[in-house]
């Protein structure tokens, strides 16, 4: 069984070696916002974005910036693939009322 050929009119072919590079170039404006919040890191590879910050509040601000930039680019965050991890040296206690 063979598939039919078709013309790609926009974007890149799925699995193309150029896809990760072009995605990073397309999302370069997110990194440019680093001047607003200088103490965070954005790692972009393939179709993934990793946000690293020193506080939860700062992480939320970075996330909001990314969300605005992605909406401007006609993209959305897939909340089904969203994850967060908190690493801390001290014990964080939560009060229960």
PDB file of N, CA and C in Angstrom:
ATOM      1  N   UNK A   1       0.850  -1.161   0.000  1.00  0.00           N
ATOM      2  CA  UNK A   1       0.000   0.000   0.000  1.00  0.00           C
ATOM      3  C   UNK A   1       0.902   1.231   0.000  1.00  0.00           C
ATOM      4  N   UNK A   2       0.604   2.171  -0.841  1.00  0.00           N
ATOM      5  CA  UNK A   2       1.380   3.407  -0.884  1.00  0.00           C
ATOM      6  C   UNK A   2       0.448   4.590  -0.684  1.00  0.00           C
ATOM      7  N   UNK A   3       1.014   5.684  -0.211  1.00  0.00           N
ATOM      8  CA  UNK A   3       0.209   6.880   0.004  1.00  0.00           C
ATOM      9  C   UNK A   3       0.387   7.826  -1.179  1.00  0.00           C
ATOM     10  N   UNK A   4      -0.514   8.767  -1.286  1.00  0.00           N
ATOM     11  CA  UNK A   4      -0.476   9.737  -2.375  1.00  0.00           C
ATOM     12  C   UNK A   4       0.433  10.905  -2.017  1.00  0.00           C
ATOM     13  N   UNK A   5       1.097  11.457  -2.990  1.00  0.00           N
ATOM     14  CA  UNK A   5       1.935  12.638  -2.795  1.00  0.00           C
ATOM     15  C   UNK A   5       1.049  13.870  -2.674  1.00  0.00           C
ATOM     16  N   UNK A   6       1.493  14.837  -1.877  1.00  0.00           N
ATOM     17  CA  UNK A   6       0.771  16.101  -1.759  1.00  0.00           C
ATOM     18  C   UNK A   6       1.783  17.229  -1.567  1.00  0.00           C
ATOM     19  N   UNK A   7       1.371  18.420  -1.896  1.00  0.00           N
ATOM     20  CA  UNK A   7       2.233  19.595  -1.809  1.00  0.00           C
ATOM     21  C   UNK A   7       2.028  20.262  -0.454  1.00  0.00           C
ATOM     22  N   UNK A   8       3.119  20.580   0.225  1.00  0.00           N
ATOM     23  CA  UNK A   8       3.059  21.330   1.478  1.00  0.00           C
ATOM     24  C   UNK A   8       3.090  22.808   1.114  1.00  0.00           C
ATOM     25  N   UNK A   9       1.991  23.510   1.384  1.00  0.00           N
ATOM     26  CA  UNK A   9       1.888  24.920   0.985  1.00  0.00           C
ATOM     27  C   UNK A   9       2.385  25.871   2.066  1.00  0.00           C
ATOM     28  N   UNK A  10       2.437  25.424   3.299  1.00  0.00           N
ATOM     29  CA  UNK A  10       2.961  26.260   4.375  1.00  0.00           C
ATOM     30  C   UNK A  10       3.459  25.358   5.485  1.00  0.00           C
ATOM     31  N   UNK A  11       4.293  25.905   6.358  1.00  0.00           N
ATOM     32  CA  UNK A  11       4.844  25.114   7.453  1.00  0.00           C
ATOM     33  C   UNK A  11       5.956  24.205   6.974  1.00  0.00           C
ATOM     34  N   UNK A  12       6.263  23.216   7.790  1.00  0.00           N
ATOM     35  CA  UNK A  12       7.288  22.237   7.428  1.00  0.00           C
ATOM     36  C   UNK A  12       6.697  20.839   7.544  1.00  0.00           C
ATOM     37  N   UNK A  13       7.264  19.925   6.833  1.00  0.00           N
ATOM     38  CA  UNK A  13       6.800  18.542   6.842  1.00  0.00           C
ATOM     39  C   UNK A  13       7.056  17.929   8.223  1.00  0.00           C
ATOM     40  N   UNK A  14       6.104  17.159   8.716  1.00  0.00           N
ATOM     41  CA  UNK A  14       6.258  16.474  10.003  1.00  0.00           C
ATOM     42  C   UNK A  14       7.505  15.601   9.976  1.00  0.00           C
ATOM     43  N   UNK A  15       8.360  15.722  10.984  1.00  0.00           N
ATOM     44  CA  UNK A  15       9.570  14.918  11.052  1.00  0.00           C
ATOM     45  C   UNK A  15      10.751  15.516  10.319  1.00  0.00           C
ATOM     46  N   UNK A  16      10.574  16.688   9.752  1.00  0.00           N
ATOM     47  CA  UNK A  16      11.670  17.339   9.031  1.00  0.00           C
ATOM     48  C   UNK A  16      12.787  17.709  10.000  1.00  0.00           C
ATOM     49  N   UNK A  17      14.033  17.601   9.546  1.00  0.00           N
ATOM     50  CA  UNK A  17      15.162  17.965  10.403  1.00  0.00           C
ATOM     51  C   UNK A  17      15.186  19.472  10.660  1.00  0.00           C
ATOM     52  N   UNK A  18      14.488  20.245   9.846  1.00  0.00           N
ATOM     53  CA  UNK A  18      14.423  21.693  10.039  1.00  0.00           C
ATOM     54  C   UNK A  18      13.395  22.106  11.089  1.00  0.00           C
ATOM     55  N   UNK A  19      12.450  21.227  11.424  1.00  0.00           N
ATOM     56  CA  UNK A  19      11.351  21.595  12.321  1.00  0.00           C
ATOM     57  C   UNK A  19      11.804  22.189  13.648  1.00  0.00           C
ATOM     58  N   UNK A  20      12.710  21.548  14.407  1.00  0.00           N
ATOM     59  CA  UNK A  20      13.114  22.136  15.689  1.00  0.00           C
ATOM     60  C   UNK A  20      13.766  23.511  15.530  1.00  0.00           C
ATOM     61  N   UNK A  21      14.595  23.680  14.522  1.00  0.00           N
ATOM     62  CA  UNK A  21      15.271  24.957  14.297  1.00  0.00           C
ATOM     63  C   UNK A  21      14.267  26.050  13.941  1.00  0.00           C
ATOM     64  N   UNK A  22      13.371  25.759  13.002  1.00  0.00           N
ATOM     65  CA  UNK A  22      12.393  26.759  12.579  1.00  0.00           C
ATOM     66  C   UNK A  22      11.430  27.122  13.706  1.00  0.00           C
ATOM     67  N   UNK A  23      11.066  26.154  14.525  1.00  0.00           N
ATOM     68  CA  UNK A  23      10.200  26.432  15.675  1.00  0.00           C
ATOM     69  C   UNK A  23      10.900  27.391  16.636  1.00  0.00           C
ATOM     70  N   UNK A  24      12.180  27.154  16.894  1.00  0.00           N
ATOM     71  CA  UNK A  24      12.946  28.026  17.793  1.00  0.00           C
ATOM     72  C   UNK A  24      13.062  29.439  17.222  1.00  0.00           C
ATOM     73  N   UNK A  25      13.271  29.550  15.922  1.00  0.00           N
ATOM     74  CA  UNK A  25      13.351  30.868  15.285  1.00  0.00           C
ATOM     75  C   UNK A  25      12.001  31.573  15.384  1.00  0.00           C
ATOM     76  N   UNK A  26      10.938  30.835  15.155  1.00  0.00           N
ATOM     77  CA  UNK A  26       9.581  31.374  15.203  1.00  0.00           C
ATOM     78  C   UNK A  26       9.264  31.915  16.606  1.00  0.00           C
ATOM     79  N   UNK A  27       9.762  31.245  17.629  1.00  0.00           N
ATOM     80  CA  UNK A  27       9.466  31.642  19.011  1.00  0.00           C
ATOM     81  C   UNK A  27      10.562  32.501  19.643  1.00  0.00           C
ATOM     82  N   UNK A  28      11.445  33.029  18.847  1.00  0.00           N
ATOM     83  CA  UNK A  28      12.575  33.802  19.360  1.00  0.00           C
ATOM     84  C   UNK A  28      12.137  35.015  20.187  1.00  0.00           C
ATOM     85  N   UNK A  29      10.962  35.579  19.920  1.00  0.00           N
ATOM     86  CA  UNK A  29      10.498  36.746  20.666  1.00  0.00           C
ATOM     87  C   UNK A  29      10.283  36.440  22.138  1.00  0.00           C
ATOM     88  N   UNK A  30       9.976  35.202  22.476  1.00  0.00           N
ATOM     89  CA  UNK A  30       9.815  34.848  23.893  1.00  0.00           C
ATOM     90  C   UNK A  30      11.131  35.067  24.622  1.00  0.00           C
ATOM     91  N   UNK A  31      12.218  34.655  24.004  1.00  0.00           N
ATOM     92  CA  UNK A  31      13.537  34.857  24.612  1.00  0.00           C
ATOM     93  C   UNK A  31      13.878  36.333  24.685  1.00  0.00           C
ATOM     94  N   UNK A  32      13.455  37.137  23.708  1.00  0.00           N
ATOM     95  CA  UNK A  32      13.736  38.570  23.708  1.00  0.00           C
ATOM     96  C   UNK A  32      13.099  39.283  24.886  1.00  0.00           C
ATOM     97  N   UNK A  33      12.058  38.717  25.474  1.00  0.00           N
ATOM     98  CA  UNK A  33      11.426  39.321  26.652  1.00  0.00           C
ATOM     99  C   UNK A  33      12.274  39.161  27.902  1.00  0.00           C
ATOM    100  N   UNK A  34      13.430  38.561  27.783  1.00  0.00           N
ATOM    101  CA  UNK A  34      14.322  38.361  28.921  1.00  0.00           C
ATOM    102  C   UNK A  34      14.726  39.679  29.572  1.00  0.00           C
ATOM    103  N   UNK A  35      14.709  40.773  28.821  1.00  0.00           N
ATOM    104  CA  UNK A  35      15.055  42.066  29.407  1.00  0.00           C
ATOM    105  C   UNK A  35      14.041  42.483  30.470  1.00  0.00           C
ATOM    106  N   UNK A  36      12.803  42.011  30.346  1.00  0.00           N
ATOM    107  CA  UNK A  36      11.758  42.365  31.307  1.00  0.00           C
ATOM    108  C   UNK A  36      12.011  41.674  32.642  1.00  0.00           C
ATOM    109  N   UNK A  37      12.316  40.388  32.606  1.00  0.00           N
ATOM    110  CA  UNK A  37      12.582  39.599  33.814  1.00  0.00           C
ATOM    111  C   UNK A  37      13.941  38.930  33.601  1.00  0.00           C
ATOM    112  N   UNK A  38      15.019  39.509  34.143  1.00  0.00           N
ATOM    113  CA  UNK A  38      16.363  39.024  33.788  1.00  0.00           C
ATOM    114  C   UNK A  38      16.790  37.692  34.399  1.00  0.00           C
ATOM    115  N   UNK A  39      16.123  37.190  35.416  1.00  0.00           N
ATOM    116  CA  UNK A  39      16.633  36.001  36.117  1.00  0.00           C
ATOM    117  C   UNK A  39      15.839  34.736  35.808  1.00  0.00           C
ATOM    118  N   UNK A  40      15.592  34.479  34.547  1.00  0.00           N
ATOM    119  CA  UNK A  40      14.913  33.238  34.176  1.00  0.00           C
ATOM    120  C   UNK A  40      15.553  32.658  32.930  1.00  0.00           C
ATOM    121  N   UNK A  41      15.194  31.421  32.638  1.00  0.00           N
ATOM    122  CA  UNK A  41      15.726  30.738  31.468  1.00  0.00           C
ATOM    123  C   UNK A  41      14.577  30.157  30.657  1.00  0.00           C
ATOM    124  N   UNK A  42      14.703  30.229  29.340  1.00  0.00           N
ATOM    125  CA  UNK A  42      13.747  29.628  28.425  1.00  0.00           C
ATOM    126  C   UNK A  42      14.524  28.686  27.520  1.00  0.00           C
ATOM    127  N   UNK A  43      14.128  27.430  27.513  1.00  0.00           N
ATOM    128  CA  UNK A  43      14.761  26.439  26.656  1.00  0.00           C
ATOM    129  C   UNK A  43      13.706  25.953  25.664  1.00  0.00           C
ATOM    130  N   UNK A  44      14.002  26.104  24.378  1.00  0.00           N
ATOM    131  CA  UNK A  44      13.069  25.722  23.327  1.00  0.00           C
ATOM    132  C   UNK A  44      13.717  24.637  22.488  1.00  0.00           C
ATOM    133  N   UNK A  45      13.033  23.505  22.362  1.00  0.00           N
ATOM    134  CA  UNK A  45      13.526  22.435  21.496  1.00  0.00           C
ATOM    135  C   UNK A  45      12.336  21.707  20.881  1.00  0.00           C
ATOM    136  N   UNK A  46      12.430  21.462  19.601  1.00  0.00           N
ATOM    137  CA  UNK A  46      11.338  20.831  18.851  1.00  0.00           C
ATOM    138  C   UNK A  46      10.065  21.613  19.132  1.00  0.00           C
ATOM    139  N   UNK A  47       9.031  20.980  19.683  1.00  0.00           N
ATOM    140  CA  UNK A  47       7.805  21.723  19.983  1.00  0.00           C
ATOM    141  C   UNK A  47       7.591  21.866  21.482  1.00  0.00           C
ATOM    142  N   UNK A  48       8.686  21.846  22.237  1.00  0.00           N
ATOM    143  CA  UNK A  48       8.620  21.974  23.691  1.00  0.00           C
ATOM    144  C   UNK A  48       9.249  23.279  24.146  1.00  0.00           C
ATOM    145  N   UNK A  49       8.697  23.836  25.227  1.00  0.00           N
ATOM    146  CA  UNK A  49       9.248  25.034  25.856  1.00  0.00           C
ATOM    147  C   UNK A  49       9.414  24.728  27.338  1.00  0.00           C
ATOM    148  N   UNK A  50      10.623  24.956  27.856  1.00  0.00           N
ATOM    149  CA  UNK A  50      10.908  24.755  29.274  1.00  0.00           C
ATOM    150  C   UNK A  50      11.187  26.120  29.886  1.00  0.00           C
ATOM    151  N   UNK A  51      10.447  26.464  30.944  1.00  0.00           N
ATOM    152  CA  UNK A  51      10.633  27.725  31.652  1.00  0.00           C
ATOM    153  C   UNK A  51      11.252  27.429  33.015  1.00  0.00           C
ATOM    154  N   UNK A  52      12.318  28.133  33.361  1.00  0.00           N
ATOM    155  CA  UNK A  52      13.005  27.929  34.644  1.00  0.00           C
ATOM    156  C   UNK A  52      13.125  29.279  35.327  1.00  0.00           C
ATOM    157  N   UNK A  53      12.730  29.337  36.600  1.00  0.00           N
ATOM    158  CA  UNK A  53      12.858  30.577  37.366  1.00  0.00           C
ATOM    159  C   UNK A  53      13.156  30.248  38.822  1.00  0.00           C
ATOM    160  N   UNK A  54      13.485  31.277  39.574  1.00  0.00           N
ATOM    161  CA  UNK A  54      13.837  31.064  40.976  1.00  0.00           C
ATOM    162  C   UNK A  54      12.647  31.184  41.926  1.00  0.00           C
ATOM    163  N   UNK A  55      11.482  31.576  41.419  1.00  0.00           N
ATOM    164  CA  UNK A  55      10.308  31.663  42.287  1.00  0.00           C
ATOM    165  C   UNK A  55       9.046  31.330  41.498  1.00  0.00           C
ATOM    166  N   UNK A  56       8.026  30.942  42.215  1.00  0.00           N
ATOM    167  CA  UNK A  56       6.756  30.588  41.584  1.00  0.00           C
ATOM    168  C   UNK A  56       6.096  31.822  40.981  1.00  0.00           C
ATOM    169  N   UNK A  57       6.170  32.956  41.679  1.00  0.00           N
ATOM    170  CA  UNK A  57       5.575  34.191  41.155  1.00  0.00           C
ATOM    171  C   UNK A  57       6.242  34.610  39.851  1.00  0.00           C
ATOM    172  N   UNK A  58       7.560  34.521  39.824  1.00  0.00           N
ATOM    173  CA  UNK A  58       8.305  34.853  38.609  1.00  0.00           C
ATOM    174  C   UNK A  58       7.957  33.878  37.483  1.00  0.00           C
ATOM    175  N   UNK A  59       7.813  32.617  37.814  1.00  0.00           N
ATOM    176  CA  UNK A  59       7.445  31.609  36.816  1.00  0.00           C
ATOM    177  C   UNK A  59       6.081  31.930  36.207  1.00  0.00           C
ATOM    178  N   UNK A  60       5.132  32.364  37.040  1.00  0.00           N
ATOM    179  CA  UNK A  60       3.807  32.734  36.534  1.00  0.00           C
ATOM    180  C   UNK A  60       3.908  33.917  35.588  1.00  0.00           C
ATOM    181  N   UNK A  61       4.741  34.904  35.916  1.00  0.00           N
ATOM    182  CA  UNK A  61       4.926  36.061  35.036  1.00  0.00           C
ATOM    183  C   UNK A  61       5.517  35.633  33.699  1.00  0.00           C
ATOM    184  N   UNK A  62       6.504  34.740  33.732  1.00  0.00           N
ATOM    185  CA  UNK A  62       7.118  34.244  32.502  1.00  0.00           C
ATOM    186  C   UNK A  62       6.086  33.473  31.671  1.00  0.00           C
ATOM    187  N   UNK A  63       5.301  32.644  32.344  1.00  0.00           N
ATOM    188  CA  UNK A  63       4.257  31.883  31.658  1.00  0.00           C
ATOM    189  C   UNK A  63       3.272  32.812  30.973  1.00  0.00           C
ATOM    190  N   UNK A  64       2.864  33.872  31.662  1.00  0.00           N
ATOM    191  CA  UNK A  64       1.933  34.840  31.081  1.00  0.00           C
ATOM    192  C   UNK A  64       2.526  35.515  29.845  1.00  0.00           C
ATOM    193  N   UNK A  65       3.817  35.851  29.910  1.00  0.00           N
ATOM    194  CA  UNK A  65       4.497  36.445  28.752  1.00  0.00           C
ATOM    195  C   UNK A  65       4.482  35.460  27.589  1.00  0.00           C
ATOM    196  N   UNK A  66       4.829  34.213  27.869  1.00  0.00           N
ATOM    197  CA  UNK A  66       4.838  33.179  26.816  1.00  0.00           C
ATOM    198  C   UNK A  66       3.451  33.003  26.218  1.00  0.00           C
ATOM    199  N   UNK A  67       2.455  32.979  27.072  1.00  0.00           N
ATOM    200  CA  UNK A  67       1.083  32.797  26.592  1.00  0.00           C
ATOM    201  C   UNK A  67       0.669  33.941  25.671  1.00  0.00           C
ATOM    202  N   UNK A  68       1.019  35.189  26.035  1.00  0.00           N
ATOM    203  CA  UNK A  68       0.705  36.334  25.177  1.00  0.00           C
ATOM    204  C   UNK A  68       1.438  36.251  23.843  1.00  0.00           C
ATOM    205  N   UNK A  69       2.735  35.909  23.892  1.00  0.00           N
ATOM    206  CA  UNK A  69       3.515  35.788  22.654  1.00  0.00           C
ATOM    207  C   UNK A  69       2.945  34.704  21.749  1.00  0.00           C
ATOM    208  N   UNK A  70       2.574  33.561  22.337  1.00  0.00           N
ATOM    209  CA  UNK A  70       2.021  32.459  21.546  1.00  0.00           C
ATOM    210  C   UNK A  70       0.677  32.840  20.934  1.00  0.00           C
ATOM    211  N   UNK A  71      -0.156  33.562  21.682  1.00  0.00           N
ATOM    212  CA  UNK A  71      -1.440  34.005  21.135  1.00  0.00           C
ATOM    213  C   UNK A  71      -1.204  34.960  19.971  1.00  0.00           C
ATOM    214  N   UNK A  72      -0.196  35.818  20.083  1.00  0.00           N
ATOM    215  CA  UNK A  72       0.144  36.744  18.999  1.00  0.00           C
ATOM    216  C   UNK A  72       0.576  35.972  17.753  1.00  0.00           C
ATOM    217  N   UNK A  73       1.201  34.799  17.944  1.00  0.00           N
ATOM    218  CA  UNK A  73       1.652  33.957  16.844  1.00  0.00           C
ATOM    219  C   UNK A  73       0.587  32.954  16.385  1.00  0.00           C
ATOM    220  N   UNK A  74      -0.641  33.110  16.909  1.00  0.00           N
ATOM    221  CA  UNK A  74      -1.744  32.187  16.591  1.00  0.00           C
ATOM    222  C   UNK A  74      -1.468  30.783  17.099  1.00  0.00           C
ATOM    223  N   UNK A  75      -0.842  30.678  18.246  1.00  0.00           N
ATOM    224  CA  UNK A  75      -0.549  29.381  18.860  1.00  0.00           C
ATOM    225  C   UNK A  75      -1.147  29.376  20.267  1.00  0.00           C
ATOM    226  N   UNK A  76      -1.404  28.185  20.799  1.00  0.00           N
ATOM    227  CA  UNK A  76      -1.917  28.052  22.159  1.00  0.00           C
ATOM    228  C   UNK A  76      -1.106  27.000  22.902  1.00  0.00           C
ATOM    229  N   UNK A  77      -1.152  27.072  24.218  1.00  0.00           N
ATOM    230  CA  UNK A  77      -0.473  26.089  25.055  1.00  0.00           C
ATOM    231  C   UNK A  77      -1.417  24.911  25.257  1.00  0.00           C
ATOM    232  N   UNK A  78      -0.914  23.718  25.034  1.00  0.00           N
ATOM    233  CA  UNK A  78      -1.697  22.512  25.247  1.00  0.00           C
ATOM    234  C   UNK A  78      -1.626  22.170  26.740  1.00  0.00           C
ATOM    235  N   UNK A  79      -2.687  22.473  27.473  1.00  0.00           N
ATOM    236  CA  UNK A  79      -2.683  22.273  28.920  1.00  0.00           C
ATOM    237  C   UNK A  79      -2.632  20.796  29.307  1.00  0.00           C
ATOM    238  N   UNK A  80      -2.966  19.907  28.375  1.00  0.00           N
ATOM    239  CA  UNK A  80      -2.872  18.475  28.672  1.00  0.00           C
ATOM    240  C   UNK A  80      -1.416  18.038  28.820  1.00  0.00           C
ATOM    241  N   UNK A  81      -0.494  18.767  28.187  1.00  0.00           N
ATOM    242  CA  UNK A  81       0.933  18.435  28.265  1.00  0.00           C
ATOM    243  C   UNK A  81       1.703  19.370  29.184  1.00  0.00           C
ATOM    244  N   UNK A  82       1.001  20.150  29.980  1.00  0.00           N
ATOM    245  CA  UNK A  82       1.625  21.121  30.871  1.00  0.00           C
ATOM    246  C   UNK A  82       2.031  20.458  32.177  1.00  0.00           C
ATOM    247  N   UNK A  83       3.237  20.745  32.648  1.00  0.00           N
ATOM    248  CA  UNK A  83       3.712  20.181  33.910  1.00  0.00           C
ATOM    249  C   UNK A  83       4.547  21.219  34.642  1.00  0.00           C
ATOM    250  N   UNK A  84       4.607  21.097  35.952  1.00  0.00           N
ATOM    251  CA  UNK A  84       5.419  21.995  36.768  1.00  0.00           C
ATOM    252  C   UNK A  84       6.156  21.177  37.813  1.00  0.00           C
ATOM    253  N   UNK A  85       7.330  21.641  38.174  1.00  0.00           N
ATOM    254  CA  UNK A  85       8.140  20.968  39.180  1.00  0.00           C
ATOM    255  C   UNK A  85       8.763  22.024  40.080  1.00  0.00           C
ATOM    256  N   UNK A  86       8.641  21.858  41.380  1.00  0.00           N
ATOM    257  CA  UNK A  86       9.226  22.798  42.333  1.00  0.00           C
ATOM    258  C   UNK A  86      10.360  22.093  43.061  1.00  0.00           C
ATOM    259  N   UNK A  87      11.536  22.695  43.013  1.00  0.00           N
ATOM    260  CA  UNK A  87      12.699  22.183  43.731  1.00  0.00           C
ATOM    261  C   UNK A  87      13.083  23.211  44.780  1.00  0.00           C
ATOM    262  N   UNK A  88      13.207  22.778  46.026  1.00  0.00           N
ATOM    263  CA  UNK A  88      13.525  23.720  47.099  1.00  0.00           C
ATOM    264  C   UNK A  88      14.483  23.077  48.084  1.00  0.00           C
ATOM    265  N   UNK A  89      15.359  23.884  48.654  1.00  0.00           N
ATOM    266  CA  UNK A  89      16.292  23.395  49.673  1.00  0.00           C
ATOM    267  C   UNK A  89      15.648  23.328  51.040  1.00  0.00           C
ATOM    268  N   UNK A  90      14.714  24.211  51.293  1.00  0.00           N
ATOM    269  CA  UNK A  90      14.062  24.218  52.598  1.00  0.00           C
ATOM    270  C   UNK A  90      12.692  23.569  52.506  1.00  0.00           C
ATOM    271  N   UNK A  91      12.185  23.130  53.624  1.00  0.00           N
ATOM    272  CA  UNK A  91      10.882  22.492  53.662  1.00  0.00           C
ATOM    273  C   UNK A  91       9.801  23.542  53.526  1.00  0.00           C
ATOM    274  N   UNK A  92       8.866  23.298  52.639  1.00  0.00           N
ATOM    275  CA  UNK A  92       7.747  24.202  52.449  1.00  0.00           C
ATOM    276  C   UNK A  92       6.552  23.618  53.199  1.00  0.00           C
ATOM    277  N   UNK A  93       6.035  24.383  54.141  1.00  0.00           N
ATOM    278  CA  UNK A  93       4.883  23.912  54.906  1.00  0.00           C
ATOM    279  C   UNK A  93       3.649  24.634  54.435  1.00  0.00           C
ATOM    280  N   UNK A  94       2.547  23.920  54.427  1.00  0.00           N
ATOM    281  CA  UNK A  94       1.286  24.499  53.999  1.00  0.00           C
ATOM    282  C   UNK A  94       0.348  24.480  55.194  1.00  0.00           C
ATOM    283  N   UNK A  95      -0.193  25.635  55.538  1.00  0.00           N
ATOM    284  CA  UNK A  95      -1.113  25.688  56.673  1.00  0.00           C
ATOM    285  C   UNK A  95      -2.498  25.254  56.226  1.00  0.00           C
ATOM    286  N   UNK A  96      -3.150  24.497  57.075  1.00  0.00           N
ATOM    287  CA  UNK A  96      -4.491  24.030  56.796  1.00  0.00           C
ATOM    288  C   UNK A  96      -5.443  24.737  57.755  1.00  0.00           C
ATOM    289  N   UNK A  97      -6.446  25.353  57.176  1.00  0.00           N
ATOM    290  CA  UNK A  97      -7.395  26.117  58.013  1.00  0.00           C
ATOM    291  C   UNK A  97      -8.609  25.271  58.280  1.00  0.00           C
TER     292      UNK A  97
END
